[in-house]
């Protein structure tokens, strides 16, 4: 992917898609994989910023989980209260590289800049080669690469290979430094509109927000029983209501077999069963 691929097709009505910037992030690469030249890409500094601009753009793309380092906490924290609605997903293979300013030698590196997910995904390489290095968390992998341009020569960045092309003056010292060769990141495609259509087939998936209740009323096991859906994934984050140890559960559910009910109707009925028992739950995505 080069700079010429960042321009929308002038013969089509371009969508505006917010993505984690600067150019060169894996999120940007995943976004291009879905929307290609149909979109104008709006760079945002953080995952939270992507959610905040959703009322003004058509879509946003955010990392949801990495196969090595697990769930992306910032994405789930944003999903707790912001108006993002998941409308799709995509998976991207991730191959991390170690970049430096041209001329910097491996033994000179004292600080490593990257997103916390990338730092975690490359922990074995870092411990083996830079056991005393300071790890500096950045808003994105590409932000770490960009920062090298104005940082001391003892700094390195963990990011994608394309950053060496996008940011003049950088070079690659090592490629494929992640802990495992099979390294993939899954991304959510989010919108401010639940009916927004993306260039992707429906997969029969949905995301529900289910809030914990006093133990005298129910527990999450009871709520799962009442929902009676095919739950394939559960994530938990603290709720934002200031009640200690009050949680919000994110449930990914999958349609098992087509029924007389539409998928959205089936989900609404399931959530309605919780509401009848005085429990709080919401549909946070359908794709």
Short mmCIF file of N, CA and C in Angstrom, two decimals, residues 97-238:
data_model
loop_
_atom_site.label_atom_id
_atom_site.label_comp_id
_atom_site.label_asym_id
_atom_site.label_seq_id
_atom_site.Cartn_x
_atom_site.Cartn_y
_atom_site.Cartn_z
N UNK A 97 8.12 -5.11 12.63
CA UNK A 97 9.51 -4.83 12.28
C UNK A 97 10.10 -3.86 13.30
N UNK A 98 11.43 -3.90 13.42
CA UNK A 98 12.14 -2.94 14.26
C UNK A 98 12.76 -1.89 13.35
N UNK A 99 12.31 -0.64 13.52
CA UNK A 99 12.79 0.46 12.70
C UNK A 99 13.61 1.44 13.54
N UNK A 100 14.60 2.03 12.88
CA UNK A 100 15.45 3.04 13.52
C UNK A 100 15.73 4.15 12.51
N UNK A 101 16.29 5.25 12.99
CA UNK A 101 16.81 6.26 12.08
C UNK A 101 18.01 5.67 11.36
N UNK A 102 18.17 6.01 10.10
CA UNK A 102 19.26 5.45 9.30
C UNK A 102 20.60 5.68 9.97
N UNK A 103 21.38 4.59 10.05
CA UNK A 103 22.69 4.66 10.66
C UNK A 103 22.74 4.18 12.09
N UNK A 104 21.59 4.01 12.75
CA UNK A 104 21.57 3.55 14.14
C UNK A 104 21.86 2.05 14.20
N UNK A 105 22.79 1.66 15.07
CA UNK A 105 23.15 0.26 15.22
C UNK A 105 22.31 -0.40 16.32
N UNK A 106 22.17 -1.70 16.23
CA UNK A 106 21.36 -2.45 17.19
C UNK A 106 21.83 -2.23 18.62
N UNK A 107 23.14 -2.22 18.84
CA UNK A 107 23.67 -2.10 20.21
C UNK A 107 23.55 -0.71 20.78
N UNK A 108 23.06 0.26 19.97
CA UNK A 108 22.89 1.63 20.47
C UNK A 108 21.49 1.89 21.01
N UNK A 109 20.59 0.94 20.82
CA UNK A 109 19.18 1.17 21.16
C UNK A 109 18.96 1.08 22.67
N UNK A 110 18.39 2.14 23.23
CA UNK A 110 18.09 2.20 24.65
C UNK A 110 16.61 2.37 24.94
N UNK A 111 15.84 2.81 23.95
CA UNK A 111 14.41 3.04 24.12
C UNK A 111 13.65 2.50 22.92
N UNK A 112 12.49 1.89 23.18
CA UNK A 112 11.68 1.31 22.11
C UNK A 112 10.28 1.89 22.20
N UNK A 113 9.80 2.45 21.10
CA UNK A 113 8.50 3.13 21.04
C UNK A 113 7.52 2.29 20.25
N UNK A 114 6.31 2.13 20.78
CA UNK A 114 5.25 1.46 20.02
C UNK A 114 3.96 1.46 20.83
N UNK A 115 2.90 0.98 20.20
CA UNK A 115 1.64 0.76 20.92
C UNK A 115 1.85 -0.39 21.91
N UNK A 116 1.14 -0.34 23.03
CA UNK A 116 1.35 -1.36 24.07
C UNK A 116 1.06 -2.77 23.55
N UNK A 117 0.12 -2.91 22.62
CA UNK A 117 -0.15 -4.23 22.06
C UNK A 117 1.08 -4.77 21.33
N UNK A 118 1.71 -3.94 20.51
CA UNK A 118 2.89 -4.37 19.76
C UNK A 118 4.05 -4.68 20.68
N UNK A 119 4.23 -3.88 21.74
CA UNK A 119 5.28 -4.16 22.71
C UNK A 119 5.07 -5.52 23.36
N UNK A 120 3.83 -5.83 23.69
CA UNK A 120 3.52 -7.12 24.28
C UNK A 120 3.71 -8.27 23.30
N UNK A 121 3.35 -8.04 22.05
CA UNK A 121 3.47 -9.08 21.03
C UNK A 121 4.92 -9.40 20.69
N UNK A 122 5.84 -8.49 21.00
CA UNK A 122 7.27 -8.67 20.69
C UNK A 122 8.11 -8.80 21.96
N UNK A 123 7.50 -9.19 23.05
CA UNK A 123 8.18 -9.20 24.35
C UNK A 123 9.40 -10.13 24.36
N UNK A 124 9.33 -11.27 23.69
CA UNK A 124 10.45 -12.20 23.69
C UNK A 124 11.66 -11.60 22.98
N UNK A 125 11.44 -10.97 21.84
CA UNK A 125 12.53 -10.32 21.10
C UNK A 125 13.14 -9.20 21.93
N UNK A 126 12.29 -8.41 22.58
CA UNK A 126 12.78 -7.29 23.39
C UNK A 126 13.61 -7.80 24.56
N UNK A 127 13.13 -8.81 25.26
CA UNK A 127 13.85 -9.34 26.42
C UNK A 127 15.19 -9.95 26.02
N UNK A 128 15.23 -10.56 24.83
CA UNK A 128 16.47 -11.20 24.38
C UNK A 128 17.51 -10.18 23.94
N UNK A 129 17.09 -9.14 23.23
CA UNK A 129 18.04 -8.20 22.63
C UNK A 129 18.19 -6.89 23.41
N UNK A 130 17.13 -6.49 24.15
CA UNK A 130 17.15 -5.20 24.83
C UNK A 130 16.60 -5.33 26.25
N UNK A 131 17.22 -6.16 27.09
CA UNK A 131 16.66 -6.40 28.43
C UNK A 131 16.60 -5.15 29.31
N UNK A 132 17.44 -4.15 29.01
CA UNK A 132 17.47 -2.94 29.84
C UNK A 132 16.81 -1.74 29.17
N UNK A 133 16.25 -1.94 28.00
CA UNK A 133 15.67 -0.82 27.25
C UNK A 133 14.39 -0.31 27.92
N UNK A 134 14.15 0.98 27.80
CA UNK A 134 12.89 1.58 28.28
C UNK A 134 11.84 1.40 27.19
N UNK A 135 10.65 0.97 27.59
CA UNK A 135 9.55 0.78 26.65
C UNK A 135 8.61 1.96 26.76
N UNK A 136 8.40 2.64 25.67
CA UNK A 136 7.60 3.86 25.65
C UNK A 136 6.32 3.60 24.87
N UNK A 137 5.19 3.69 25.56
CA UNK A 137 3.90 3.42 24.92
C UNK A 137 3.45 4.61 24.09
N UNK A 138 3.03 4.32 22.87
CA UNK A 138 2.56 5.35 21.95
C UNK A 138 1.10 5.09 21.59
N UNK A 139 0.45 6.07 21.00
CA UNK A 139 -0.97 5.92 20.64
C UNK A 139 -1.17 4.89 19.55
N UNK A 140 -0.15 4.66 18.72
CA UNK A 140 -0.23 3.67 17.65
C UNK A 140 1.18 3.25 17.28
N UNK A 141 1.29 2.16 16.51
CA UNK A 141 2.61 1.72 16.06
C UNK A 141 3.23 2.75 15.12
N UNK A 142 2.43 3.30 14.21
CA UNK A 142 2.95 4.29 13.27
C UNK A 142 3.34 5.59 13.97
N UNK A 143 2.65 5.94 15.05
CA UNK A 143 3.04 7.12 15.82
C UNK A 143 4.44 6.94 16.41
N UNK A 144 4.77 5.71 16.79
CA UNK A 144 6.11 5.43 17.28
C UNK A 144 7.15 5.63 16.20
N UNK A 145 6.84 5.15 14.98
CA UNK A 145 7.76 5.34 13.86
C UNK A 145 7.94 6.81 13.53
N UNK A 146 6.85 7.55 13.51
CA UNK A 146 6.89 8.98 13.20
C UNK A 146 7.72 9.74 14.24
N UNK A 147 7.59 9.33 15.50
CA UNK A 147 8.32 10.00 16.57
C UNK A 147 9.83 9.82 16.46
N UNK A 148 10.27 8.75 15.79
CA UNK A 148 11.70 8.53 15.63
C UNK A 148 12.38 9.69 14.90
N UNK A 149 11.63 10.36 14.03
CA UNK A 149 12.21 11.42 13.21
C UNK A 149 12.73 12.57 14.06
N UNK A 150 12.16 12.75 15.25
CA UNK A 150 12.57 13.86 16.13
C UNK A 150 13.10 13.35 17.47
N UNK A 151 13.39 12.06 17.56
CA UNK A 151 13.87 11.48 18.81
C UNK A 151 15.38 11.25 18.73
N UNK A 152 16.03 11.06 19.88
CA UNK A 152 17.46 10.73 19.89
C UNK A 152 17.74 9.46 19.10
N UNK A 153 18.99 9.31 18.67
CA UNK A 153 19.36 8.18 17.83
C UNK A 153 19.35 6.85 18.57
N UNK A 154 19.19 6.86 19.90
CA UNK A 154 19.16 5.60 20.65
C UNK A 154 17.75 5.01 20.73
N UNK A 155 16.82 5.57 19.97
CA UNK A 155 15.43 5.09 19.98
C UNK A 155 15.16 4.19 18.78
N UNK A 156 14.24 3.24 18.97
CA UNK A 156 13.75 2.38 17.89
C UNK A 156 12.24 2.30 18.01
N UNK A 157 11.60 1.83 16.96
CA UNK A 157 10.14 1.68 16.96
C UNK A 157 9.76 0.30 16.44
N UNK A 158 8.70 -0.23 17.00
CA UNK A 158 8.12 -1.48 16.50
C UNK A 158 6.86 -1.11 15.74
N UNK A 159 6.82 -1.48 14.46
CA UNK A 159 5.71 -1.05 13.60
C UNK A 159 5.69 -1.92 12.34
N UNK A 160 4.89 -1.51 11.37
CA UNK A 160 4.80 -2.26 10.12
C UNK A 160 5.91 -1.86 9.16
N UNK A 161 6.19 -2.71 8.21
CA UNK A 161 7.25 -2.48 7.24
C UNK A 161 7.03 -1.22 6.42
N UNK A 162 5.76 -0.92 6.14
CA UNK A 162 5.46 0.22 5.28
C UNK A 162 5.90 1.55 5.89
N UNK A 163 6.07 1.60 7.21
CA UNK A 163 6.49 2.85 7.85
C UNK A 163 7.87 3.30 7.37
N UNK A 164 8.71 2.34 6.96
CA UNK A 164 10.03 2.71 6.45
C UNK A 164 9.92 3.44 5.12
N UNK A 165 8.80 3.22 4.41
CA UNK A 165 8.55 3.92 3.15
C UNK A 165 7.85 5.24 3.39
N UNK A 166 6.90 5.25 4.32
CA UNK A 166 6.11 6.45 4.57
C UNK A 166 6.92 7.56 5.25
N UNK A 167 7.85 7.18 6.13
CA UNK A 167 8.61 8.17 6.90
C UNK A 167 10.07 8.14 6.45
N UNK A 168 10.43 9.11 5.63
CA UNK A 168 11.77 9.16 5.06
C UNK A 168 12.81 9.35 6.16
N UNK A 169 13.89 8.59 6.04
CA UNK A 169 14.96 8.69 7.04
C UNK A 169 15.01 7.51 7.98
N UNK A 170 14.05 6.56 7.83
CA UNK A 170 14.03 5.37 8.69
C UNK A 170 14.47 4.14 7.90
N UNK A 171 14.97 3.15 8.64
CA UNK A 171 15.33 1.88 8.00
C UNK A 171 14.97 0.72 8.92
N UNK A 172 14.87 -0.45 8.32
CA UNK A 172 14.47 -1.66 9.04
C UNK A 172 15.72 -2.41 9.49
N UNK A 173 15.78 -2.73 10.80
CA UNK A 173 16.87 -3.54 11.32
C UNK A 173 16.49 -5.02 11.41
N UNK A 174 15.24 -5.29 11.78
CA UNK A 174 14.76 -6.67 11.92
C UNK A 174 13.32 -6.76 11.45
N UNK A 175 12.97 -7.89 10.84
CA UNK A 175 11.60 -8.15 10.42
C UNK A 175 11.07 -9.39 11.11
N UNK A 176 9.76 -9.45 11.29
CA UNK A 176 9.12 -10.62 11.88
C UNK A 176 9.56 -10.87 13.31
N UNK A 177 9.51 -9.83 14.15
CA UNK A 177 10.05 -9.95 15.52
C UNK A 177 8.98 -10.31 16.54
N UNK A 178 7.75 -10.56 16.10
CA UNK A 178 6.68 -10.91 17.04
C UNK A 178 6.94 -12.27 17.67
N UNK A 179 6.34 -12.50 18.84
CA UNK A 179 6.58 -13.74 19.60
C UNK A 179 6.21 -14.99 18.82
N UNK A 180 5.15 -14.90 18.04
CA UNK A 180 4.68 -16.05 17.28
C UNK A 180 4.54 -15.66 15.82
N UNK A 181 4.87 -16.60 14.93
CA UNK A 181 4.79 -16.29 13.51
C UNK A 181 3.33 -16.09 13.08
N UNK A 182 2.42 -16.82 13.70
CA UNK A 182 1.00 -16.65 13.40
C UNK A 182 0.44 -15.54 14.28
N UNK A 183 0.49 -14.32 13.79
CA UNK A 183 0.07 -13.15 14.56
C UNK A 183 -0.99 -12.40 13.77
N UNK A 184 -2.21 -12.39 14.29
CA UNK A 184 -3.32 -11.78 13.58
C UNK A 184 -4.06 -10.81 14.51
N UNK A 185 -4.59 -9.75 13.93
CA UNK A 185 -5.43 -8.82 14.69
C UNK A 185 -6.79 -8.74 14.02
N UNK A 186 -7.80 -8.78 14.86
CA UNK A 186 -9.18 -8.65 14.40
C UNK A 186 -9.64 -7.22 14.67
N UNK A 187 -10.36 -6.64 13.73
CA UNK A 187 -10.82 -5.26 13.83
C UNK A 187 -12.33 -5.20 13.74
N UNK A 188 -12.92 -4.28 14.51
CA UNK A 188 -14.34 -3.98 14.39
C UNK A 188 -14.52 -2.79 13.43
N UNK A 189 -15.55 -2.86 12.62
CA UNK A 189 -15.97 -1.73 11.80
C UNK A 189 -17.20 -1.15 12.48
N UNK A 190 -17.09 0.09 12.94
CA UNK A 190 -18.14 0.69 13.75
C UNK A 190 -18.76 1.89 13.04
N UNK A 191 -19.99 2.19 13.43
CA UNK A 191 -20.70 3.32 12.84
C UNK A 191 -21.59 3.95 13.90
N UNK A 192 -22.01 5.17 13.64
CA UNK A 192 -22.97 5.83 14.52
C UNK A 192 -24.39 5.40 14.20
N UNK A 193 -24.54 4.67 13.09
CA UNK A 193 -25.87 4.25 12.62
C UNK A 193 -25.93 2.73 12.58
N UNK A 194 -26.93 2.16 13.23
CA UNK A 194 -27.04 0.70 13.30
C UNK A 194 -27.37 0.08 11.95
N UNK A 195 -27.91 0.86 11.02
CA UNK A 195 -28.28 0.32 9.70
C UNK A 195 -27.24 0.62 8.64
N UNK A 196 -26.11 1.18 9.01
CA UNK A 196 -25.07 1.52 8.03
C UNK A 196 -24.61 0.26 7.31
N UNK A 197 -24.46 0.35 5.99
CA UNK A 197 -24.10 -0.80 5.16
C UNK A 197 -22.65 -0.72 4.74
N UNK A 198 -21.92 -1.81 4.96
CA UNK A 198 -20.52 -1.86 4.54
C UNK A 198 -20.38 -2.85 3.40
N UNK A 199 -19.27 -2.75 2.63
CA UNK A 199 -19.06 -3.69 1.52
C UNK A 199 -18.60 -5.05 2.01
N UNK A 200 -19.48 -5.74 2.70
CA UNK A 200 -19.13 -7.03 3.32
C UNK A 200 -20.42 -7.80 3.56
N UNK A 201 -20.37 -9.12 3.37
CA UNK A 201 -21.56 -9.95 3.58
C UNK A 201 -21.89 -10.05 5.06
N UNK A 202 -23.19 -10.20 5.36
CA UNK A 202 -23.61 -10.44 6.74
C UNK A 202 -23.09 -11.80 7.20
N UNK A 203 -22.69 -11.90 8.47
CA UNK A 203 -22.11 -13.13 8.98
C UNK A 203 -22.94 -13.78 10.08
N UNK A 204 -24.07 -13.16 10.45
CA UNK A 204 -24.89 -13.72 11.51
C UNK A 204 -24.27 -13.57 12.89
N UNK A 205 -23.53 -12.46 13.10
CA UNK A 205 -22.91 -12.18 14.39
C UNK A 205 -23.57 -10.97 15.02
N UNK A 206 -23.43 -10.86 16.34
CA UNK A 206 -23.94 -9.68 17.05
C UNK A 206 -23.13 -9.49 18.32
N UNK A 207 -23.15 -8.25 18.82
CA UNK A 207 -22.50 -7.91 20.08
C UNK A 207 -23.54 -7.34 21.02
N UNK A 208 -23.62 -7.90 22.23
CA UNK A 208 -24.55 -7.42 23.23
C UNK A 208 -23.78 -6.83 24.41
N UNK A 209 -24.33 -5.75 24.98
CA UNK A 209 -23.83 -5.21 26.25
C UNK A 209 -24.79 -5.67 27.33
N UNK A 210 -24.29 -6.40 28.30
CA UNK A 210 -25.11 -6.89 29.41
C UNK A 210 -24.50 -6.41 30.70
N UNK A 211 -25.30 -5.76 31.54
CA UNK A 211 -24.78 -5.15 32.76
C UNK A 211 -25.02 -6.06 33.96
N UNK A 212 -24.03 -6.11 34.84
CA UNK A 212 -24.17 -6.94 36.03
C UNK A 212 -25.23 -6.34 36.94
N UNK A 213 -25.81 -7.19 37.75
CA UNK A 213 -26.87 -6.78 38.68
C UNK A 213 -26.51 -7.27 40.07
N UNK A 214 -27.16 -6.73 41.11
CA UNK A 214 -26.90 -7.24 42.47
C UNK A 214 -27.09 -8.75 42.53
N UNK A 215 -26.20 -9.43 43.26
CA UNK A 215 -26.24 -10.89 43.28
C UNK A 215 -27.55 -11.43 43.81
N UNK A 216 -28.27 -10.61 44.55
CA UNK A 216 -29.56 -11.05 45.06
C UNK A 216 -30.58 -11.17 43.94
N UNK A 217 -30.32 -10.49 42.80
CA UNK A 217 -31.26 -10.52 41.67
C UNK A 217 -30.81 -11.56 40.64
N UNK A 218 -29.55 -11.50 40.25
CA UNK A 218 -29.07 -12.44 39.23
C UNK A 218 -27.55 -12.41 39.18
N UNK A 219 -26.98 -13.33 38.42
CA UNK A 219 -25.56 -13.28 38.07
C UNK A 219 -25.45 -13.48 36.57
N UNK A 220 -24.25 -13.39 36.03
CA UNK A 220 -24.09 -13.45 34.58
C UNK A 220 -24.51 -14.81 34.03
N UNK A 221 -24.30 -15.87 34.82
CA UNK A 221 -24.72 -17.20 34.36
C UNK A 221 -26.23 -17.25 34.16
N UNK A 222 -26.96 -16.65 35.10
CA UNK A 222 -28.41 -16.60 34.98
C UNK A 222 -28.82 -15.79 33.74
N UNK A 223 -28.14 -14.67 33.50
CA UNK A 223 -28.49 -13.84 32.36
C UNK A 223 -28.21 -14.56 31.03
N UNK A 224 -27.12 -15.30 30.98
CA UNK A 224 -26.82 -16.09 29.77
C UNK A 224 -27.92 -17.12 29.53
N UNK A 225 -28.40 -17.71 30.62
CA UNK A 225 -29.48 -18.70 30.50
C UNK A 225 -30.75 -18.05 29.95
N UNK A 226 -31.07 -16.86 30.44
CA UNK A 226 -32.27 -16.17 29.99
C UNK A 226 -32.14 -15.75 28.52
N UNK A 227 -30.97 -15.30 28.12
CA UNK A 227 -30.76 -14.90 26.73
C UNK A 227 -30.99 -16.07 25.78
N UNK A 228 -30.49 -17.24 26.17
CA UNK A 228 -30.66 -18.46 25.36
C UNK A 228 -30.17 -18.25 23.92
N UNK A 229 -28.95 -17.69 23.81
CA UNK A 229 -28.31 -17.47 22.51
C UNK A 229 -26.99 -18.23 22.45
N UNK A 230 -26.47 -18.38 21.25
CA UNK A 230 -25.19 -19.06 21.06
C UNK A 230 -24.05 -18.08 21.31
N UNK A 231 -23.59 -18.02 22.56
CA UNK A 231 -22.54 -17.08 22.95
C UNK A 231 -21.19 -17.68 22.61
N UNK A 232 -20.40 -16.97 21.80
CA UNK A 232 -19.11 -17.49 21.35
C UNK A 232 -17.93 -16.73 21.97
N UNK A 233 -18.23 -15.63 22.66
CA UNK A 233 -17.16 -14.85 23.26
C UNK A 233 -17.73 -13.98 24.38
N UNK A 234 -16.98 -13.85 25.50
CA UNK A 234 -17.38 -12.99 26.60
C UNK A 234 -16.19 -12.12 27.01
N UNK A 235 -16.40 -10.81 27.07
CA UNK A 235 -15.40 -9.88 27.60
C UNK A 235 -16.04 -9.07 28.72
N UNK A 236 -15.24 -8.66 29.69
CA UNK A 236 -15.78 -7.91 30.84
C UNK A 236 -14.93 -6.68 31.10
N UNK A 237 -15.61 -5.56 31.35
CA UNK A 237 -14.94 -4.32 31.73
C UNK A 237 -15.73 -3.68 32.87
N UNK A 238 -15.07 -2.88 33.71
CA UNK A 238 -15.80 -2.16 34.75
C UNK A 238 -16.84 -1.22 34.13
#
